Coordinates of N, CA, C and O in Angstrom, one line a residue:
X1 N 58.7 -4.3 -85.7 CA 57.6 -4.1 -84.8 C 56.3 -4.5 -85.6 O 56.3 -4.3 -86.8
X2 N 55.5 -5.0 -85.0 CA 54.6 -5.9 -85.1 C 52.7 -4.7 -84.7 O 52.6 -4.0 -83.7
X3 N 51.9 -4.9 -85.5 CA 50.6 -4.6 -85.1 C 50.4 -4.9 -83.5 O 51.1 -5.8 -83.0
X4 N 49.4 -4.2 -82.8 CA 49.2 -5.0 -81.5 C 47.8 -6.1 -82.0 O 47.2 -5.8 -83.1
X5 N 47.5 -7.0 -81.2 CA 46.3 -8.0 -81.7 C 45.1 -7.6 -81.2 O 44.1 -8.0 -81.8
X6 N 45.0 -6.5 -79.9 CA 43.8 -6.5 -79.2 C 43.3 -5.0 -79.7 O 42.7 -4.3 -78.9
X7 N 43.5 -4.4 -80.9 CA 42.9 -3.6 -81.2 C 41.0 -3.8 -82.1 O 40.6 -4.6 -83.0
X8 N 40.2 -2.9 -81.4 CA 38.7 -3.4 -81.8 C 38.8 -2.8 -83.0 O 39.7 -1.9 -83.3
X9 N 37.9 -3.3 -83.7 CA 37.3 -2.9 -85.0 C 35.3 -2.3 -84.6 O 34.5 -2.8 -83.8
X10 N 35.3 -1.2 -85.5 CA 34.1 -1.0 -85.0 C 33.5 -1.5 -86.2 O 34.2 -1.8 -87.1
X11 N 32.1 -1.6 -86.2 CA 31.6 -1.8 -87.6 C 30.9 -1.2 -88.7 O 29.9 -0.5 -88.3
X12 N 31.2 -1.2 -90.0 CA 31.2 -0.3 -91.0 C 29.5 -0.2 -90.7 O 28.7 -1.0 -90.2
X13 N 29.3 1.3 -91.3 CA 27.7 1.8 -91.8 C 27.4 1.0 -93.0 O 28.2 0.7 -93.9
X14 N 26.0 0.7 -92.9 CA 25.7 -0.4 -94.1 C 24.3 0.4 -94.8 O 23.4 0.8 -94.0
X15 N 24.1 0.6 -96.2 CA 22.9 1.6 -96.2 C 23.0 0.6 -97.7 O 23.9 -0.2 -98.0
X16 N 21.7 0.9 -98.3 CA 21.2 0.6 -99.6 C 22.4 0.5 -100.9 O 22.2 -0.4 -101.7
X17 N 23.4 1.3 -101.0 CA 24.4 1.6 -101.9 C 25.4 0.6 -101.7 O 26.0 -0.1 -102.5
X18 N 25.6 0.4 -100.2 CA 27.0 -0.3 -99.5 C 26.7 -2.0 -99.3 O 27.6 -2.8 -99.1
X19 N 25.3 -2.4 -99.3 CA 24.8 -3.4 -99.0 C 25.3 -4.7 -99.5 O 25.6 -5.5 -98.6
X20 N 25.5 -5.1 -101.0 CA 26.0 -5.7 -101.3 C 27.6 -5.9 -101.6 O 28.1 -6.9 -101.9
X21 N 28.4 -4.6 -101.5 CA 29.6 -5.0 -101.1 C 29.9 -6.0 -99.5 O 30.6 -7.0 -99.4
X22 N 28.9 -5.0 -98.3 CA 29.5 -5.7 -97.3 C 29.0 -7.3 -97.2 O 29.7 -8.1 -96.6
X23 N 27.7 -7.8 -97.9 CA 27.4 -9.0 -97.8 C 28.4 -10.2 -98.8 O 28.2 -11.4 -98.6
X24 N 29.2 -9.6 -99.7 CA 29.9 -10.0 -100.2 C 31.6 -10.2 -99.5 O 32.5 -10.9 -100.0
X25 N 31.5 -9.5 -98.3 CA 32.4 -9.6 -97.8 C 32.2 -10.4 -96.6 O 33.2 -10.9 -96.2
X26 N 31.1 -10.7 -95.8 CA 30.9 -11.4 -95.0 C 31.0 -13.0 -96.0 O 30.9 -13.9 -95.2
X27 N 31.2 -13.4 -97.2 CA 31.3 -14.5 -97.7 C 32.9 -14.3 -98.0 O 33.3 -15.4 -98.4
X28 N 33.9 -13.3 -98.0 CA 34.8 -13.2 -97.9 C 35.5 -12.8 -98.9 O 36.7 -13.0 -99.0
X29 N 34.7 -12.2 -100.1 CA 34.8 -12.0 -101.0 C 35.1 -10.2 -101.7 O 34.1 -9.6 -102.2
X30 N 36.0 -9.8 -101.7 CA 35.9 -8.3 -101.7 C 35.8 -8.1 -103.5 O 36.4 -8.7 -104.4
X31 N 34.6 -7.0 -103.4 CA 34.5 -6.3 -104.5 C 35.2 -4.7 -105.2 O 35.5 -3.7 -104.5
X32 N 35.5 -4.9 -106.7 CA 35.6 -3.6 -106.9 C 34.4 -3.1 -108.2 O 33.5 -3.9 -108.5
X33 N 34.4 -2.0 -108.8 CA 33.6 -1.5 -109.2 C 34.7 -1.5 -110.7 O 35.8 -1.0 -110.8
X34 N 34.1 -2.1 -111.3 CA 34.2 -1.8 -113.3 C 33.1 -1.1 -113.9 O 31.9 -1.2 -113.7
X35 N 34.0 0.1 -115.2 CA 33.0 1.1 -115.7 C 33.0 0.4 -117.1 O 34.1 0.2 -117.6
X36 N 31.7 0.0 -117.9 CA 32.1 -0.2 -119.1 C 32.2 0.6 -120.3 O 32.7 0.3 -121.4
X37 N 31.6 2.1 -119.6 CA 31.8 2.9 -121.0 C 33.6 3.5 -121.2 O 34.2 3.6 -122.3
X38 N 34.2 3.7 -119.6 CA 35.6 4.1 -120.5 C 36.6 2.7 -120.0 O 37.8 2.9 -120.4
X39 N 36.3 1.5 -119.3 CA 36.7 0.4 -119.3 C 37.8 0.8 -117.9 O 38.7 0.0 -117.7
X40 N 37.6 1.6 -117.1 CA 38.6 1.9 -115.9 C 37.4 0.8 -114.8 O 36.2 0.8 -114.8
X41 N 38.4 0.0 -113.9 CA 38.3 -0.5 -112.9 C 38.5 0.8 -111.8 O 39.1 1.8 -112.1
X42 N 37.5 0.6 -109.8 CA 37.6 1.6 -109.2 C 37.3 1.1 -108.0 O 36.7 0.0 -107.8
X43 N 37.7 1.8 -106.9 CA 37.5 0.9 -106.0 C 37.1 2.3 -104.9 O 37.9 3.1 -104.7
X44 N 36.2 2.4 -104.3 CA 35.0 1.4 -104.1 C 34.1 1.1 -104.7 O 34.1 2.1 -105.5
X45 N 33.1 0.2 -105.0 CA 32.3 0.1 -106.1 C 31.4 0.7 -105.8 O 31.0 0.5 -104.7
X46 N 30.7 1.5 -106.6 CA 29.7 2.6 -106.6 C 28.3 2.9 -107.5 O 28.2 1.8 -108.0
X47 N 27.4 3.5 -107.9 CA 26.7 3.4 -108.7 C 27.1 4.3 -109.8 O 26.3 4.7 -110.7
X48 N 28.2 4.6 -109.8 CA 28.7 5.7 -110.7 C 30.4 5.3 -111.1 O 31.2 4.6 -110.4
X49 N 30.7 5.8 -111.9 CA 32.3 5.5 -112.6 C 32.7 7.3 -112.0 O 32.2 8.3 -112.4
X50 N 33.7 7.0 -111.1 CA 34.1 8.4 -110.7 C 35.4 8.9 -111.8 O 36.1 9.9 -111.5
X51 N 35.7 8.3 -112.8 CA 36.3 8.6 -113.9 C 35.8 9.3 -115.1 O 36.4 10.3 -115.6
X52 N 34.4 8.5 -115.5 CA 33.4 9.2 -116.8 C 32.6 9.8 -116.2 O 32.3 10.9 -116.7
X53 N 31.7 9.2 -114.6 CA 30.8 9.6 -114.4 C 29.7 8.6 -115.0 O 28.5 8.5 -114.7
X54 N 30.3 8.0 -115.6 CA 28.9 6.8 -116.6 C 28.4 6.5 -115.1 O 29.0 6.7 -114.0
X55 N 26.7 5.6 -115.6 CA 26.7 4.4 -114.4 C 26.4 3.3 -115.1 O 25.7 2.5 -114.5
X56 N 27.1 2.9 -116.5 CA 27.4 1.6 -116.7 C 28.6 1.0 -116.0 O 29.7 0.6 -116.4
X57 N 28.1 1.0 -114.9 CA 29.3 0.1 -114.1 C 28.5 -0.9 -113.8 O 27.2 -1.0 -114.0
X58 N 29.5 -2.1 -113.2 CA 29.1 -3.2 -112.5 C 29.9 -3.7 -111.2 O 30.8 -2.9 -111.0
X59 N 30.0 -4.6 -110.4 CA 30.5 -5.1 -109.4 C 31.7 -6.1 -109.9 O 31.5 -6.6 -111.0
X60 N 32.7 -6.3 -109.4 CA 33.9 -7.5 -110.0 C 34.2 -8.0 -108.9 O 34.3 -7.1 -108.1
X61 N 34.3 -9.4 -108.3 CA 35.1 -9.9 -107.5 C 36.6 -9.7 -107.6 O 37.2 -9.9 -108.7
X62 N 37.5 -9.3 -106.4 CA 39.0 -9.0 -106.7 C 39.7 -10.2 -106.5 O 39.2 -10.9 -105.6
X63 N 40.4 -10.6 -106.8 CA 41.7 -12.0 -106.8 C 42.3 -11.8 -105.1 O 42.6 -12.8 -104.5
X64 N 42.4 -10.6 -104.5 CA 42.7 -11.0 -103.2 C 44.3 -10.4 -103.1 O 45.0 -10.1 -102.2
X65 N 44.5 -10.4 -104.3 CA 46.0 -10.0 -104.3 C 46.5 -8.5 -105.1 O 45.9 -7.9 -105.9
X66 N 47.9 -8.2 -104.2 CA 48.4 -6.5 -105.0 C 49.9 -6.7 -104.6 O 50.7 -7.6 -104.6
X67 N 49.9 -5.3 -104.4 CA 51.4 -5.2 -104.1 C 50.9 -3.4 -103.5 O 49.8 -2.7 -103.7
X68 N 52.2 -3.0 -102.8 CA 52.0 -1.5 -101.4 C 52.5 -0.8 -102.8 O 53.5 -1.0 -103.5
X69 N 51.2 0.3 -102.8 CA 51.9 1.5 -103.8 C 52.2 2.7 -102.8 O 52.6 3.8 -103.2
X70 N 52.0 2.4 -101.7 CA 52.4 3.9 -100.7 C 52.3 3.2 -99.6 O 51.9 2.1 -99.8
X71 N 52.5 3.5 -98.3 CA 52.1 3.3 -97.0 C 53.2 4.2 -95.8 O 54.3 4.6 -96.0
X72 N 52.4 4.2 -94.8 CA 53.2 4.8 -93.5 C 53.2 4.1 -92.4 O 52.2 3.5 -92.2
X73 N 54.0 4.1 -91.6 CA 53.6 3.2 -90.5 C 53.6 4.3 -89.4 O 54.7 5.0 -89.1
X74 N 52.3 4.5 -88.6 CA 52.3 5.1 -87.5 C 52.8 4.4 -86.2 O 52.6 3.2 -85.9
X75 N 53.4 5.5 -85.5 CA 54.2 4.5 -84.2 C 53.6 5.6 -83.3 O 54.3 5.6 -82.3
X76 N 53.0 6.2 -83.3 CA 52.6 6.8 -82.0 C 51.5 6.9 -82.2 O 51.2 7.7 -83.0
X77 N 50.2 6.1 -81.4 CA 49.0 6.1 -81.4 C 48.4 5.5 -80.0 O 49.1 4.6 -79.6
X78 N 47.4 5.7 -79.4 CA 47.0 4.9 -78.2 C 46.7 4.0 -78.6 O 47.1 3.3 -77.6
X79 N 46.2 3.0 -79.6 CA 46.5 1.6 -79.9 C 47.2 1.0 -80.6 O 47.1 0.2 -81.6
X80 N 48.1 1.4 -80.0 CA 50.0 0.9 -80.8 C 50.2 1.3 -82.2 O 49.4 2.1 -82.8
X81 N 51.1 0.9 -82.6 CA 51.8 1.2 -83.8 C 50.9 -0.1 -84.9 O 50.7 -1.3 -84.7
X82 N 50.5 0.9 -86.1 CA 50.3 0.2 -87.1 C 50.1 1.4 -88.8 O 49.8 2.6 -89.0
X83 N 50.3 0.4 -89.4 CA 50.1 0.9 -90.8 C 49.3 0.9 -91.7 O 48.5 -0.1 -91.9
X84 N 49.2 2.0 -92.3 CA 48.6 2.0 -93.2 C 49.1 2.8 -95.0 O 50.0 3.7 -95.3
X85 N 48.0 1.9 -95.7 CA 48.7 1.9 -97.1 C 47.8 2.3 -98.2 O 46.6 2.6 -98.1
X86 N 48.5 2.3 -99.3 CA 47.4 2.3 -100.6 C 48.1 0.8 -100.9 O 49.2 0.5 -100.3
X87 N 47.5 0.2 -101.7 CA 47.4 -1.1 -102.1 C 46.4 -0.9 -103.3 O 45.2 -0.6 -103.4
X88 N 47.7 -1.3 -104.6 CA 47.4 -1.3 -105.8 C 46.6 -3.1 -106.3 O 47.2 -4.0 -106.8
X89 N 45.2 -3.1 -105.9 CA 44.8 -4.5 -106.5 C 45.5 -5.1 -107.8 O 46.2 -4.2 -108.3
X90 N 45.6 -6.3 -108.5 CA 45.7 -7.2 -109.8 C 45.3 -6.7 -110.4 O 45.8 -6.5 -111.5
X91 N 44.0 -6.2 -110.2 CA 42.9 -5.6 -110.9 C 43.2 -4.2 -111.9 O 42.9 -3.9 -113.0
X92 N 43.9 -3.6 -110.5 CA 43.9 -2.5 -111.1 C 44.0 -1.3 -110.1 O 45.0 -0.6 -109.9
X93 N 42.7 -1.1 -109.5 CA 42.0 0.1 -108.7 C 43.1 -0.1 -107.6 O 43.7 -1.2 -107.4
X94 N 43.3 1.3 -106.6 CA 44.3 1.1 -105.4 C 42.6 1.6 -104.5 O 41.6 2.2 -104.7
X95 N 43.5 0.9 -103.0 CA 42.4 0.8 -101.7 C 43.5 1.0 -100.9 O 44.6 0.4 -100.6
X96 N 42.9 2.1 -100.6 CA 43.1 2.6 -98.6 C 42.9 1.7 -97.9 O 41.8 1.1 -97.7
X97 N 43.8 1.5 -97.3 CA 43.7 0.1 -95.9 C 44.6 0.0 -95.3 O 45.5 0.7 -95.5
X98 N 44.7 -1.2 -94.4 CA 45.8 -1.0 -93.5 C 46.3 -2.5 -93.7 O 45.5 -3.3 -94.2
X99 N 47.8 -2.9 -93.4 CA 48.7 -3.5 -93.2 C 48.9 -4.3 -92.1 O 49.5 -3.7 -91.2
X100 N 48.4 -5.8 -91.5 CA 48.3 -6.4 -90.5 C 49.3 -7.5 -90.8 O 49.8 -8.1 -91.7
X101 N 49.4 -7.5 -89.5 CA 50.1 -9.2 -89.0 C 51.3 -9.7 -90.0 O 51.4 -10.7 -90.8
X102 N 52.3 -8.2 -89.7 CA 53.5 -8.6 -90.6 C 54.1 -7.9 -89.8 O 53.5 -7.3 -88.9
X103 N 55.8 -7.8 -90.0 CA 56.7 -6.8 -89.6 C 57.1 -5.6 -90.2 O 57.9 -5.8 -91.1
X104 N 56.7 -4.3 -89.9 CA 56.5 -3.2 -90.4 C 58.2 -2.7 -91.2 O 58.4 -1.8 -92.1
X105 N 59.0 -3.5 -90.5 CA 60.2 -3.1 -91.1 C 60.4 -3.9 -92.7 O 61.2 -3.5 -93.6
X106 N 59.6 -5.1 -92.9 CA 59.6 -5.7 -94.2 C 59.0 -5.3 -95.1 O 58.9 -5.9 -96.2
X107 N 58.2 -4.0 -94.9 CA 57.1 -3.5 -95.9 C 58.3 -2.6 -96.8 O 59.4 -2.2 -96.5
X108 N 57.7 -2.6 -97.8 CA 58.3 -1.6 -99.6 C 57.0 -1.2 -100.2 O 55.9 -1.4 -99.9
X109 N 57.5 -0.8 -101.0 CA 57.0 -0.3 -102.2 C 56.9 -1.4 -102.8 O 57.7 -2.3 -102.5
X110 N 56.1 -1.8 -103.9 CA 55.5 -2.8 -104.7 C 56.2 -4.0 -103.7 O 57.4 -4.4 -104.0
X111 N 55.7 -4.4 -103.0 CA 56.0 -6.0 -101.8 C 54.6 -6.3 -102.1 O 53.7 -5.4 -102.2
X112 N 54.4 -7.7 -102.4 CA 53.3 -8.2 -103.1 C 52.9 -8.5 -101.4 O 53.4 -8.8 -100.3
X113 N 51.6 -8.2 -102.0 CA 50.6 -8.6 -100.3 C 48.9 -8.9 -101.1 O 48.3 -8.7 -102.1
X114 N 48.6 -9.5 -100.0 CA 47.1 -11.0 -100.4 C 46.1 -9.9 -99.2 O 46.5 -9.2 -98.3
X115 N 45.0 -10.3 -99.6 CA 43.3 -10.2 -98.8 C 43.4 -10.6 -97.1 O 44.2 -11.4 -97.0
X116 N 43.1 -10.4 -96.4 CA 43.0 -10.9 -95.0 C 41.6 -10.0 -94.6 O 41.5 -8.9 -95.2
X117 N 40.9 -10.3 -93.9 CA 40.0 -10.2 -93.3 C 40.3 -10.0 -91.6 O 40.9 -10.9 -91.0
X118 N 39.7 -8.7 -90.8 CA 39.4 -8.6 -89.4 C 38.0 -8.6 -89.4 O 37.2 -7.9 -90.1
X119 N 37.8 -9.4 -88.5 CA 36.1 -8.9 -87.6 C 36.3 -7.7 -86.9 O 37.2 -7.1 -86.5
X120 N 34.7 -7.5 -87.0 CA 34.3 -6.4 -86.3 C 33.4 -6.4 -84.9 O 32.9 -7.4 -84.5
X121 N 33.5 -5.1 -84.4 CA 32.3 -5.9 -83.1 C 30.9 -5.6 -84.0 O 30.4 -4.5 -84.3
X122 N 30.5 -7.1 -84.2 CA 29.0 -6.8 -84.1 C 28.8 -6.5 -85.9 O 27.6 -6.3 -86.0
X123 N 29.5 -6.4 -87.1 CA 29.2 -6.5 -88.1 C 30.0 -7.5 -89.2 O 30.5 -8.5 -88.8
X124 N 30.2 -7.1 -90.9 CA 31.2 -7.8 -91.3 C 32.2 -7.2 -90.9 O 32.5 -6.2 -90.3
X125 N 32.9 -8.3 -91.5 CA 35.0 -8.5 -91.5 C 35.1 -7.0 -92.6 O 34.5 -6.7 -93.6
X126 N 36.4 -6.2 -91.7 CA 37.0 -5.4 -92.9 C 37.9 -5.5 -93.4 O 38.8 -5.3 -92.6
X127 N 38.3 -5.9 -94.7 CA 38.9 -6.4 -96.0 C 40.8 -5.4 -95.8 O 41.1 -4.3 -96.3
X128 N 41.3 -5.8 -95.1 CA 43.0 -5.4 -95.0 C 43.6 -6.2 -95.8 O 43.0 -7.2 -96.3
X129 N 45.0 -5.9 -96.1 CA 46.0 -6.9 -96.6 C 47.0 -7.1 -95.4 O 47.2 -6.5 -94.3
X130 N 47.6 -8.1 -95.8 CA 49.2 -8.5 -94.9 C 50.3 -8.6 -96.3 O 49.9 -8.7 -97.4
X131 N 51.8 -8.5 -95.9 CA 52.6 -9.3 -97.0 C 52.4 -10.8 -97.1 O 52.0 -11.6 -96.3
X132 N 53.1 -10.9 -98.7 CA 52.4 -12.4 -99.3 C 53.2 -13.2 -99.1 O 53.0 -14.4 -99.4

């Protein structure tokens, strides 16, 4: 079973903290957050390392690619059946997100899956994966 296609996306809140991720993603490019004082990658990127607490952190562009460290697939929902996962980046850090435009019965545990982008009404694209 398959995502449905006509599900909307609303669009994310954008404030002073979040700004430069989402404009980074409108170029299609997703970010994660690197700490330099204990060297842990984190996702989302923040002005704080939620590991040390340092805020020698900085921004990293991600490679786009991972593999499913968890996921569920919900089948009972008023906008059909779809999934969602953790997704362990290349990088490193794992992201909450959802699983598009694959067949829900092919998903595993470490199944390598790439970056995909949905629009939203009316803001940026939000940063999902599919299998690779």
């Amino acid at each position: 079973m398959t995502e449905q296609a006509a599900r909307k996306l609303a669009p994310p809140p954008i404030n002073a903290e979040t700004e430069t991720f989402w404009k980074a993603a409108e170029g299609g490019t997703l970010l994660y957050g690197f700490c330099h004082a204990c060297n842990e990658p984190h996702y989302y990127p923040r002005s704080f390392c939620p590991f040390c607490f340092s805020d020698r952190v900085e921004t990293r562009a991600a490679s786009g690619t991972g593999k499913v460290y968890s996921y569920s697939v919900m089948h009972k929902s008023p906008t059909g059946p779809y999934t969602i996962a953790y997704v362990e980046l290349q990088e490193g850090p794992r992201v909450l997100t959802n699983l598009v435009d694959c067949d829900f019965g092919k998903i595993a545990i470490d199944a390598p899956v790439k970056l995909v982008w949905k629009p939203t009404e009316g803001g940026p694209p939000l940063p999902v994966f599919t299998l690779a």
